[in-house]
Short mmCIF file of C-alpha atoms in Angstrom, two decimals:
data_model
loop_
_atom_site.label_atom_id
_atom_site.label_comp_id
_atom_site.label_asym_id
_atom_site.label_seq_id
_atom_site.Cartn_x
_atom_site.Cartn_y
_atom_site.Cartn_z
CA MET A 1 112.96 270.68 181.67
CA LYS A 2 115.62 272.63 179.85
CA GLN A 3 118.64 270.84 178.56
CA LEU A 4 121.99 272.20 177.54
CA ILE A 5 123.13 271.59 173.98
CA GLN A 6 125.81 272.96 171.71
CA LEU A 7 125.05 274.38 168.31
CA LYS A 8 127.67 275.33 165.74
CA ILE A 9 126.40 278.53 164.22
CA ASN A 10 128.44 280.39 161.60
CA GLY A 11 131.54 278.51 162.70
CA GLN A 12 131.10 279.40 166.36
CA VAL A 13 130.05 276.87 168.98
CA ARG A 14 127.26 278.26 171.17
CA ASP A 15 125.83 276.76 174.35
CA VAL A 16 122.08 277.04 174.58
CA ALA A 17 119.51 275.80 177.08
CA ILE A 18 116.53 274.47 175.15
CA ASP A 19 113.31 272.54 175.51
CA THR A 20 112.79 269.50 173.30
CA ASN A 21 109.91 271.27 171.55
CA ASP A 22 111.96 274.34 170.56
CA THR A 23 112.54 274.75 166.86
CA LEU A 24 115.88 275.95 165.55
CA LEU A 25 114.15 279.17 164.49
CA GLU A 26 112.94 279.86 168.03
CA VAL A 27 116.37 279.16 169.49
CA LEU A 28 118.10 281.43 166.96
CA ARG A 29 115.71 284.33 167.42
CA GLU A 30 114.78 284.09 171.08
CA ASN A 31 117.67 282.41 172.88
CA LEU A 32 120.49 283.85 170.80
CA GLY A 33 118.92 287.09 169.62
CA MET A 34 119.86 286.34 166.02
CA THR A 35 116.80 287.92 164.46
CA GLY A 36 118.22 287.95 160.93
CA THR A 37 116.41 284.66 160.34
CA LYS A 38 112.76 285.59 159.87
CA GLU A 39 109.59 283.95 161.06
CA ALA A 40 106.60 284.24 158.75
CA CYS A 41 104.26 281.29 158.13
CA ASP A 42 106.03 279.05 160.67
CA LEU A 43 104.70 275.99 158.78
CA GLY A 44 107.40 275.49 156.18
CA GLU A 45 105.57 277.10 153.28
CA CYS A 46 107.23 280.47 152.76
CA GLY A 47 111.00 279.97 153.12
CA ALA A 48 111.58 283.15 155.19
CA CYS A 49 113.16 281.08 157.99
CA THR A 50 115.65 279.34 155.65
CA VAL A 51 119.06 278.56 157.15
CA LEU A 52 121.82 276.37 155.75
CA LEU A 53 122.31 273.05 157.49
CA ASP A 54 125.56 271.44 156.34
CA GLY A 55 125.42 273.75 153.33
CA ARG A 56 121.89 272.95 152.22
CA PRO A 57 118.88 275.20 152.69
CA VAL A 58 116.23 273.94 155.14
CA HIS A 59 113.31 275.50 157.00
CA SER A 60 114.50 276.32 160.52
CA CYS A 61 110.84 276.44 161.64
CA LEU A 62 110.53 272.73 160.83
CA THR A 63 113.88 271.75 162.34
CA LEU A 64 113.91 270.76 165.99
CA ALA A 65 116.81 272.55 167.66
CA ILE A 66 117.81 269.34 169.39
CA ARG A 67 118.32 267.68 165.98
CA ALA A 68 120.64 270.43 164.75
CA GLN A 69 123.39 269.36 167.17
CA GLY A 70 126.65 268.45 165.49
CA ARG A 71 125.69 270.10 162.20
CA GLU A 72 127.03 273.24 160.58
CA ILE A 73 124.37 275.94 160.84
CA GLU A 74 124.76 279.02 158.68
CA THR A 75 122.54 282.07 159.10
CA ILE A 76 122.43 285.44 157.36
CA GLU A 77 124.51 286.95 160.20
CA GLY A 78 127.48 284.83 159.13
CA LEU A 79 127.76 286.13 155.57
CA ALA A 80 129.28 289.59 155.86
CA GLN A 81 132.96 289.85 156.80
CA ASN A 82 133.22 292.74 159.25
CA ASP A 83 131.96 295.74 157.28
CA ASN A 84 132.13 294.06 153.88
CA LEU A 85 128.88 292.61 152.65
CA HIS A 86 128.87 289.20 150.96
CA PRO A 87 128.79 289.65 147.15
CA LEU A 88 125.20 288.36 147.10
CA GLN A 89 124.13 290.85 149.77
CA GLN A 90 125.85 293.69 147.89
CA SER A 91 124.27 292.62 144.63
CA PHE A 92 120.78 292.53 146.22
CA VAL A 93 121.35 296.07 147.53
CA ASP A 94 122.77 297.38 144.25
CA ARG A 95 119.97 296.01 142.12
CA GLY A 96 117.05 296.88 144.38
CA ALA A 97 116.29 293.22 144.98
CA ILE A 98 115.11 294.14 148.47
CA GLN A 99 111.72 295.67 149.04
CA CYS A 100 110.27 294.97 152.47
CA GLY A 101 113.26 292.76 153.19
CA TYR A 102 111.42 289.99 154.92
CA CYS A 103 112.24 287.25 152.39
CA THR A 104 115.78 288.55 151.81
CA PRO A 105 117.76 286.49 154.36
CA GLY A 106 116.15 283.30 153.08
CA MET A 107 116.60 284.32 149.45
CA ILE A 108 120.27 285.12 149.95
CA LEU A 109 121.04 281.91 151.84
CA THR A 110 119.23 279.77 149.26
CA SER A 111 121.09 281.46 146.43
CA LYS A 112 124.38 281.13 148.30
CA ALA A 113 123.80 277.36 148.55
CA LEU A 114 123.01 277.32 144.81
CA LEU A 115 126.14 279.25 143.82
CA ASP A 116 128.36 277.20 146.16
CA GLY A 117 127.33 274.04 144.30
CA ASN A 118 126.86 275.51 140.83
CA PRO A 119 128.82 278.74 140.18
CA SER A 120 127.20 279.44 136.80
CA PRO A 121 123.53 278.47 136.93
CA THR A 122 121.03 279.15 134.16
CA GLU A 123 118.07 281.38 134.84
CA HIS A 124 115.89 278.29 135.09
CA GLU A 125 118.18 276.79 137.72
CA ILE A 126 118.11 280.03 139.70
CA ARG A 127 114.32 280.19 139.59
CA ARG A 128 114.06 276.56 140.60
CA ALA A 129 116.52 277.01 143.47
CA ILE A 130 114.57 279.91 144.98
CA SER A 131 111.17 278.32 144.27
CA GLY A 132 110.70 277.63 147.97
CA ASN A 133 111.20 281.27 148.96
CA ILE A 134 108.14 283.42 148.61
CA CYS A 135 108.54 287.18 148.11
CA ARG A 136 105.18 288.79 148.81
CA CYS A 137 106.36 292.09 147.33
CA THR A 138 106.70 289.94 144.17
CA GLY A 139 110.14 291.34 143.43
CA TYR A 140 111.33 288.14 141.82
CA VAL A 141 112.71 289.65 138.61
CA LYS A 142 115.23 291.83 140.45
CA ILE A 143 116.14 288.98 142.79
CA VAL A 144 116.91 286.70 139.86
CA GLU A 145 118.92 289.50 138.22
CA ALA A 146 120.92 290.04 141.41
CA ILE A 147 121.81 286.36 141.68
CA LYS A 148 122.66 286.20 137.99
CA ALA A 149 124.96 289.21 138.31
CA VAL A 150 126.97 287.54 141.07
CA ALA A 151 127.22 284.32 139.08
CA GLU A 152 128.45 286.22 136.01
CA LYS A 153 130.97 288.23 138.00
CA GLU A 154 132.47 285.14 139.59
CA ALA A 155 132.49 283.07 136.41
CA MET B 1 102.93 278.64 166.67
CA ARG B 2 104.87 276.73 169.31
CA LEU B 3 105.06 272.98 169.24
CA PRO B 4 103.22 271.12 171.98
CA ARG B 5 105.41 269.50 174.60
CA PHE B 6 106.64 265.96 173.98
CA GLU B 7 109.29 263.54 175.11
CA TYR B 8 112.08 263.15 172.59
CA SER B 9 114.16 260.08 172.02
CA ALA B 10 116.75 259.29 169.39
CA PRO B 11 117.50 255.56 169.19
CA THR B 12 120.61 254.73 167.19
CA THR B 13 119.62 251.25 165.98
CA ILE B 14 116.48 249.93 164.27
CA ASP B 15 115.92 247.36 167.04
CA GLU B 16 115.88 250.04 169.72
CA ALA B 17 113.47 252.15 167.68
CA VAL B 18 111.15 249.17 167.06
CA ALA B 19 111.19 248.27 170.77
CA GLU B 20 110.38 251.82 171.77
CA LEU B 21 107.61 252.23 169.21
CA SER B 22 106.06 248.90 170.25
CA GLU B 23 106.17 249.95 173.89
CA TYR B 24 104.54 253.36 173.45
CA LYS B 25 102.09 252.23 170.73
CA ASP B 26 99.73 255.07 169.76
CA GLU B 27 101.39 257.48 172.16
CA ALA B 28 104.52 257.61 169.99
CA MET B 29 105.10 259.01 166.53
CA ILE B 30 108.06 258.63 164.20
CA ILE B 31 109.92 261.71 162.98
CA ALA B 32 112.29 261.37 160.03
CA GLY B 33 112.57 264.57 157.96
CA GLY B 34 109.85 266.24 160.00
CA THR B 35 108.38 268.24 157.12
CA ASP B 36 104.94 266.62 157.55
CA VAL B 37 104.94 265.79 161.28
CA ILE B 38 106.08 269.19 162.58
CA PRO B 39 103.39 271.30 160.82
CA SER B 40 100.75 268.76 161.93
CA MET B 41 101.95 269.02 165.52
CA LYS B 42 102.12 272.82 165.39
CA GLN B 43 98.49 272.83 164.30
CA ARG B 44 97.66 270.32 167.06
CA ARG B 45 96.37 267.68 164.69
CA PHE B 46 98.67 265.30 166.52
CA THR B 47 100.02 265.71 170.02
CA PRO B 48 102.07 262.55 170.58
CA LYS B 49 103.44 261.93 174.04
CA ARG B 50 106.74 260.78 172.58
CA LEU B 51 108.53 261.60 169.35
CA VAL B 52 110.92 258.90 168.17
CA ASP B 53 113.63 260.41 165.97
CA ILE B 54 114.74 257.68 163.57
CA ARG B 55 117.15 260.04 161.80
CA GLN B 56 119.93 259.04 164.21
CA ILE B 57 119.79 255.40 163.08
CA ARG B 58 122.92 254.76 161.08
CA GLY B 59 122.99 253.06 157.74
CA LEU B 60 119.54 253.85 156.37
CA GLU B 61 120.73 256.52 153.97
CA TYR B 62 121.92 254.90 150.76
CA ILE B 63 121.26 254.13 147.12
CA GLN B 64 122.54 250.71 146.05
CA SER B 65 122.45 249.19 142.62
CA ASN B 66 123.20 245.47 142.40
CA LYS B 67 120.52 242.98 141.32
CA ASP B 68 117.97 245.73 141.79
CA ILE B 69 118.02 249.28 143.05
CA ARG B 70 117.61 249.73 146.79
CA ILE B 71 117.04 253.05 148.50
CA GLY B 72 117.33 253.40 152.26
CA SER B 73 114.25 254.99 153.76
CA LEU B 74 116.17 257.89 155.31
CA THR B 75 117.65 258.99 151.98
CA THR B 76 116.53 262.57 151.40
CA LEU B 77 114.43 263.45 148.39
CA GLY B 78 117.04 266.03 147.38
CA PHE B 79 119.72 263.34 147.30
CA ILE B 80 117.53 261.09 145.13
CA GLU B 81 116.73 263.99 142.80
CA GLU B 82 120.43 264.59 142.19
CA SER B 83 121.68 260.99 142.35
CA GLY B 84 123.57 259.84 139.26
CA ILE B 85 122.30 256.26 139.41
CA ILE B 86 118.68 257.30 139.84
CA ASN B 87 118.85 259.87 137.05
CA GLN B 88 120.39 257.31 134.73
CA ARG B 89 118.34 254.22 135.59
CA LEU B 90 115.09 255.60 137.03
CA PRO B 91 114.70 259.15 135.68
CA MET B 92 111.00 259.06 136.47
CA LEU B 93 111.77 258.68 140.18
CA ALA B 94 114.36 261.48 140.10
CA LYS B 95 111.74 263.74 138.53
CA ALA B 96 109.00 262.73 140.99
CA ALA B 97 111.33 263.31 143.96
CA GLY B 98 112.24 266.71 142.51
CA GLU B 99 108.56 267.67 142.29
CA VAL B 100 107.95 267.32 146.03
CA GLY B 101 107.36 270.58 147.89
CA ALA B 102 110.19 273.12 147.78
CA PRO B 103 113.99 272.57 147.79
CA GLN B 104 113.97 273.13 151.56
CA HIS B 105 111.47 270.29 152.02
CA ARG B 106 113.49 267.98 149.81
CA ASN B 107 116.71 268.66 151.73
CA ALA B 108 115.02 267.58 154.97
CA GLY B 109 112.31 265.19 153.79
CA THR B 110 113.07 261.53 153.25
CA ILE B 111 111.77 259.00 150.73
CA GLY B 112 110.34 256.89 153.59
CA GLY B 113 108.51 259.90 154.96
CA ASN B 114 107.16 260.81 151.55
CA LEU B 115 105.80 257.29 151.05
CA CYS B 116 104.22 257.33 154.53
CA LEU B 117 102.75 260.80 154.03
CA ASN B 118 99.50 261.32 155.88
CA THR B 119 96.40 261.90 153.77
CA ARG B 120 95.10 265.44 153.42
CA CYS B 121 91.77 267.21 153.22
CA TRP B 122 90.79 270.88 153.33
CA TYR B 123 88.81 270.29 156.53
CA PHE B 124 91.46 268.24 158.30
CA ASN B 125 94.54 270.32 157.39
CA GLN B 126 93.46 273.42 159.24
CA SER B 127 94.57 275.44 162.23
CA PRO B 128 93.15 275.05 165.74
CA PHE B 129 91.52 278.45 165.19
CA PHE B 130 89.54 277.09 162.24
CA ARG B 131 88.59 273.97 164.13
CA GLN B 132 87.53 275.48 167.43
CA CYS B 133 84.05 276.47 166.26
CA ARG B 134 83.41 273.47 164.04
CA PRO B 135 82.64 269.80 164.66
CA VAL B 136 85.56 267.40 164.90
CA CYS B 137 85.89 265.31 161.74
CA TYR B 138 86.10 261.54 161.57
CA LYS B 139 89.80 261.50 160.71
CA LEU B 140 90.79 263.69 163.63
CA GLY B 141 88.22 262.48 166.12
CA LYS B 142 86.68 259.26 167.33
CA ASP B 143 84.99 256.52 165.36
CA ASP B 144 81.51 258.01 165.77
CA ASP B 145 82.49 261.51 164.58
CA LYS B 146 81.22 262.31 161.09
CA CYS B 147 83.23 263.07 157.99
CA GLN B 148 82.61 266.80 157.56
CA LEU B 149 82.75 266.68 153.77
CA PHE B 150 79.42 264.87 153.81
CA PRO B 151 78.10 265.44 157.36
CA THR B 152 74.48 264.69 156.50
CA ARG B 153 75.10 261.42 154.70
CA LYS B 154 73.09 258.77 156.56
CA GLY B 155 72.92 255.02 156.78
CA LYS B 156 76.50 254.44 155.77
CA ALA B 157 79.47 253.48 157.85
CA ASN B 158 81.81 256.37 158.49
CA VAL B 159 84.41 256.82 155.80
CA CYS B 160 87.28 259.29 155.57
CA TYR B 161 87.80 260.60 152.05
CA SER B 162 91.06 262.49 152.61
CA VAL B 163 93.54 262.40 149.75
CA TYR B 164 96.91 260.70 149.53
CA SER B 165 99.16 263.37 147.99
CA GLY B 166 102.60 261.75 147.82
CA ASP B 167 104.52 262.28 144.57
CA THR B 168 107.05 259.48 144.71
CA ALA B 169 104.49 256.72 145.40
CA PRO B 170 102.72 256.81 141.99
CA ALA B 171 106.09 256.80 140.21
CA LEU B 172 107.44 253.95 142.34
CA ILE B 173 104.27 251.88 141.95
CA ALA B 174 104.47 252.32 138.17
CA LEU B 175 108.07 251.07 138.42
CA GLY B 176 106.88 247.99 140.35
CA ALA B 177 108.60 248.82 143.65
CA ASP B 178 108.44 246.83 146.87
CA VAL B 179 109.13 248.08 150.37
CA CYS B 180 110.90 246.35 153.24
CA ILE B 181 109.35 246.91 156.65
CA VAL B 182 110.96 246.07 159.99
CA GLY B 183 108.65 245.41 162.88
CA PRO B 184 108.39 243.55 166.17
CA GLY B 185 107.94 240.30 164.20
CA GLY B 186 111.02 240.83 162.04
CA GLU B 187 111.43 241.95 158.44
CA ARG B 188 108.87 241.61 155.69
CA VAL B 189 108.76 242.73 152.07
CA ILE B 190 105.46 243.85 150.57
CA ALA B 191 104.47 245.47 147.29
CA LEU B 192 104.46 249.24 147.71
CA MET B 193 100.78 249.34 146.73
CA ASP B 194 99.99 247.20 149.80
CA LEU B 195 101.41 249.91 152.06
CA TYR B 196 98.23 251.88 151.36
CA THR B 197 95.00 250.82 153.01
CA GLY B 198 92.71 253.18 151.09
CA ASP B 199 91.15 254.14 154.42
CA GLY B 200 91.66 257.88 154.90
CA LYS B 201 91.60 257.59 158.68
CA ARG B 202 94.49 255.10 158.77
CA PRO B 203 96.05 255.40 155.32
CA ILE B 204 99.37 253.65 155.91
CA ALA B 205 99.46 249.92 156.67
CA LEU B 206 102.14 250.13 159.35
CA GLY B 207 101.41 248.64 162.78
CA PHE B 208 102.81 249.84 166.10
CA GLY B 209 106.55 249.34 166.01
CA ASP B 210 106.80 249.06 162.22
CA ILE B 211 109.45 251.10 160.44
CA LEU B 212 109.89 251.38 156.69
CA LYS B 213 113.47 250.31 156.04
CA GLU B 214 114.07 250.38 152.33
CA VAL B 215 112.49 250.68 148.91
CA ILE B 216 113.35 247.97 146.39
CA ILE B 217 112.94 248.76 142.71
CA PRO B 218 113.55 246.17 139.97
CA PHE B 219 115.75 247.29 137.09
CA PRO B 220 113.47 248.51 134.34
CA SER B 221 113.76 246.64 131.04
CA PRO B 222 115.99 248.44 128.53
CA LEU B 223 113.07 249.18 126.24
CA SER B 224 110.96 250.97 128.78
CA ALA B 225 110.43 254.53 129.88
CA GLY B 226 108.24 256.29 132.36
CA ILE B 227 107.18 259.75 133.25
CA TYR B 228 105.48 261.45 136.19
CA LEU B 229 103.42 264.57 135.61
CA LYS B 230 102.23 266.63 138.52
CA HIS B 231 99.53 269.26 138.34
CA ARG B 232 99.34 271.85 141.08
CA LEU B 233 98.36 275.45 141.67
CA ARG B 234 101.92 276.82 141.72
CA GLU B 235 105.04 275.36 140.14
CA ALA B 236 106.57 274.74 143.56
CA ILE B 237 105.74 274.09 147.22
CA ASP B 238 102.19 272.81 146.61
CA PHE B 239 100.83 269.31 146.94
CA PRO B 240 99.45 267.85 143.72
CA LEU B 241 95.87 268.43 142.60
CA VAL B 242 96.48 265.41 140.37
CA GLY B 243 99.58 263.37 139.63
CA VAL B 244 99.91 260.81 136.84
CA ALA B 245 102.72 258.29 136.45
CA VAL B 246 102.96 256.13 133.32
CA ASN B 247 105.50 253.45 132.56
CA ILE B 248 105.67 251.84 129.11
CA ALA B 249 107.64 248.75 128.08
CA LEU B 250 107.91 247.86 124.41
CA ASP B 251 108.55 244.53 122.75
CA PRO B 252 112.06 244.58 121.23
CA LYS B 253 110.92 242.45 118.25
CA ASP B 254 108.34 244.69 116.63
CA GLY B 255 108.13 247.77 118.86
CA SER B 256 104.61 246.96 119.96
CA CYS B 257 103.55 247.61 123.52
CA LYS B 258 104.37 244.88 125.99
CA GLN B 259 103.34 246.44 129.23
CA LEU B 260 101.76 249.68 130.37
CA LYS B 261 101.20 250.95 133.87
CA VAL B 262 99.22 254.06 134.69
CA VAL B 263 99.06 255.19 138.33
CA ILE B 264 97.11 258.24 139.46
CA GLY B 265 97.96 260.18 142.59
CA ALA B 266 95.90 262.63 144.67
CA VAL B 267 92.46 261.39 143.60
CA ALA B 268 91.77 258.95 146.45
CA SER B 269 93.03 257.90 149.87
CA LYS B 270 95.67 255.80 148.13
CA PRO B 271 97.40 255.89 144.75
CA VAL B 272 95.10 254.44 142.07
CA ILE B 273 96.34 251.88 139.56
CA VAL B 274 94.35 252.07 136.34
CA ALA B 275 93.47 248.43 135.77
CA GLY B 276 92.88 247.05 132.31
CA VAL B 277 95.19 249.37 130.37
CA ASP B 278 97.42 246.39 129.62
CA GLU B 279 94.61 244.70 127.66
CA ILE B 280 93.95 247.90 125.71
CA VAL B 281 97.50 248.28 124.49
CA GLN B 282 99.13 244.86 124.55
CA GLY B 283 100.62 243.83 121.22
CA LYS B 284 99.57 247.08 119.57
CA LYS B 285 101.57 250.05 118.39
CA PHE B 286 100.86 253.41 119.97
CA THR B 287 98.58 255.61 117.92
CA ASP B 288 96.63 258.73 118.86
CA GLN B 289 93.50 256.58 119.14
CA LEU B 290 95.19 254.23 121.58
CA VAL B 291 96.41 257.16 123.68
CA ASP B 292 92.81 258.44 123.76
CA LYS B 293 91.55 255.05 124.88
CA VAL B 294 94.08 254.80 127.70
CA SER B 295 93.40 258.33 128.93
CA SER B 296 89.65 257.63 128.89
CA ALA B 297 90.28 254.54 131.02
CA ALA B 298 92.25 256.67 133.47
CA PHE B 299 89.46 259.27 133.46
CA ASP B 300 86.86 256.59 134.29
CA LYS B 301 88.94 255.20 137.10
CA ALA B 302 89.66 258.55 138.81
CA ARG B 303 87.01 259.58 141.33
CA PRO B 304 88.28 262.75 143.00
CA LEU B 305 86.08 264.24 145.74
CA PRO B 306 85.69 267.88 146.79
CA ASN B 307 88.41 267.57 149.43
CA LEU B 308 91.15 269.85 148.13
CA LEU B 309 91.06 273.61 147.86
CA GLY B 310 91.95 275.36 144.64
CA CYS B 311 89.75 273.71 142.06
CA SER B 312 86.64 271.58 141.60
CA GLN B 313 86.56 267.81 141.59
CA LYS B 314 85.36 267.90 137.99
CA TYR B 315 88.44 269.86 136.97
CA ARG B 316 90.69 267.36 138.71
CA LYS B 317 88.96 264.45 137.02
CA ASN B 318 89.39 266.12 133.64
CA MET B 319 93.04 266.81 134.38
CA VAL B 320 93.62 263.07 134.90
CA LYS B 321 92.65 262.53 131.27
CA ILE B 322 94.71 265.45 130.02
CA LEU B 323 97.82 264.51 132.00
CA THR B 324 97.64 260.90 130.82
CA LYS B 325 97.27 262.14 127.26
CA ARG B 326 100.36 264.32 127.71
CA ALA B 327 102.39 261.71 129.57
CA LEU B 328 102.11 258.83 127.08
CA PRO B 329 103.68 260.61 124.05
CA LEU B 330 106.38 262.06 126.34
CA ALA B 331 107.28 258.59 127.61
CA LEU B 332 107.32 257.25 124.05
CA GLN B 333 109.52 260.13 122.97
CA LYS B 334 111.93 259.28 125.79
CA LEU B 335 111.95 255.66 124.65
CA THR B 336 112.86 256.52 121.09
CA ASP B 337 115.50 258.99 122.33
CA ASN B 338 117.06 256.28 124.50
CA TYR B 339 116.88 253.77 121.66
CA THR B 340 118.55 255.96 119.06
CA LYS B 341 121.30 256.95 121.51
#
């Protein structure tokens, strides 16, 4: 039986009817049509489905939607302000840190969480922070450069 | 893949959770961080009728430091990794917690869940698609199903050889940790090592209704240092192929070795304590020869089986020796660094 819950996504409270066995990823993509969050391995190994829960990156494919009630959920759709991309998004575009684009939402959210807590990370810290996000185009060098550029600009 | 259907309940006190778990017995499973349970359910290894979410229980997320250090079982691994107290007093634990999975796992996964991690095996940890054309293994099936690592082995009682792959357990055992368990009969404190049965089919010694409440770690002596080294295919995400935790305590009088603990992870269905290393080193100063002796003892004690993908059992056994050999000088270096500070 479906039950009605409220989820706070990108600052907006949304009512959704869910089953207990729905993951947050399924609710975002299928109930709310927010397909920016990607589904890849669906087993918590690749990081494509990363969203921020209370500011920290987690796998939305391993999070039961029912357990995300009352927490701040941030997805890639919440980053850009109107037509202005978030500095991280712009930097990824400028530096060609996007190839097929499938890992990009997860990469950007993970790096946003990193920069929110640590505005000037070392390269090692950046690599460690995105270690749970797999880019199968193997474009890691440009991704690290893009994150570094934002950190340097803001510092 | 969608999760199977289940009933969901979220008790807010330990007593409620214990009552519910005792009522549903093997039809219920606990979910804390969910990073191990959810993939297992997606792949239909477990299809519990009821999922009891203990995350809503208040007051199990803490790190206290009074007479000893106590960590609530719902404390996330990410919190432990970054905790000031843990980094200062138990750096080995902070490192071990930081080696688990990926940052996303550590933000959701809890220390209690990591300690109660189910054992793994390349045959067991597979998709329904893989399993549909193969026999059911002993761990997944009934008591008369065969272990599929050695399906033709005859005349022996069935044994499950799956591997315990937790990272924090070897480190905590080397630190001499205890765990507090709440169950239908009340609270009890046992040594962490006793949480592990060594039986791959039922690796964790928790009965129906038991919940791990906290981890209790004695303050390490000032002249001691430990280190946890994890070997895996990639630098992140993966479970260990081998993990080695060493903890050395020196005698303040002459700098000779007072106590040494070596614990190996991911070579058996429970963490393995290398017995007898104390006798090898006690009262002696560390030399290269002594390090060799200790790592040989660890090598002898480790009996990995061909149950993980990625490398041979021989390689894993050899890596036990190499990791121990690397860990001991690193721990000693840490000790001298602390001492000169």
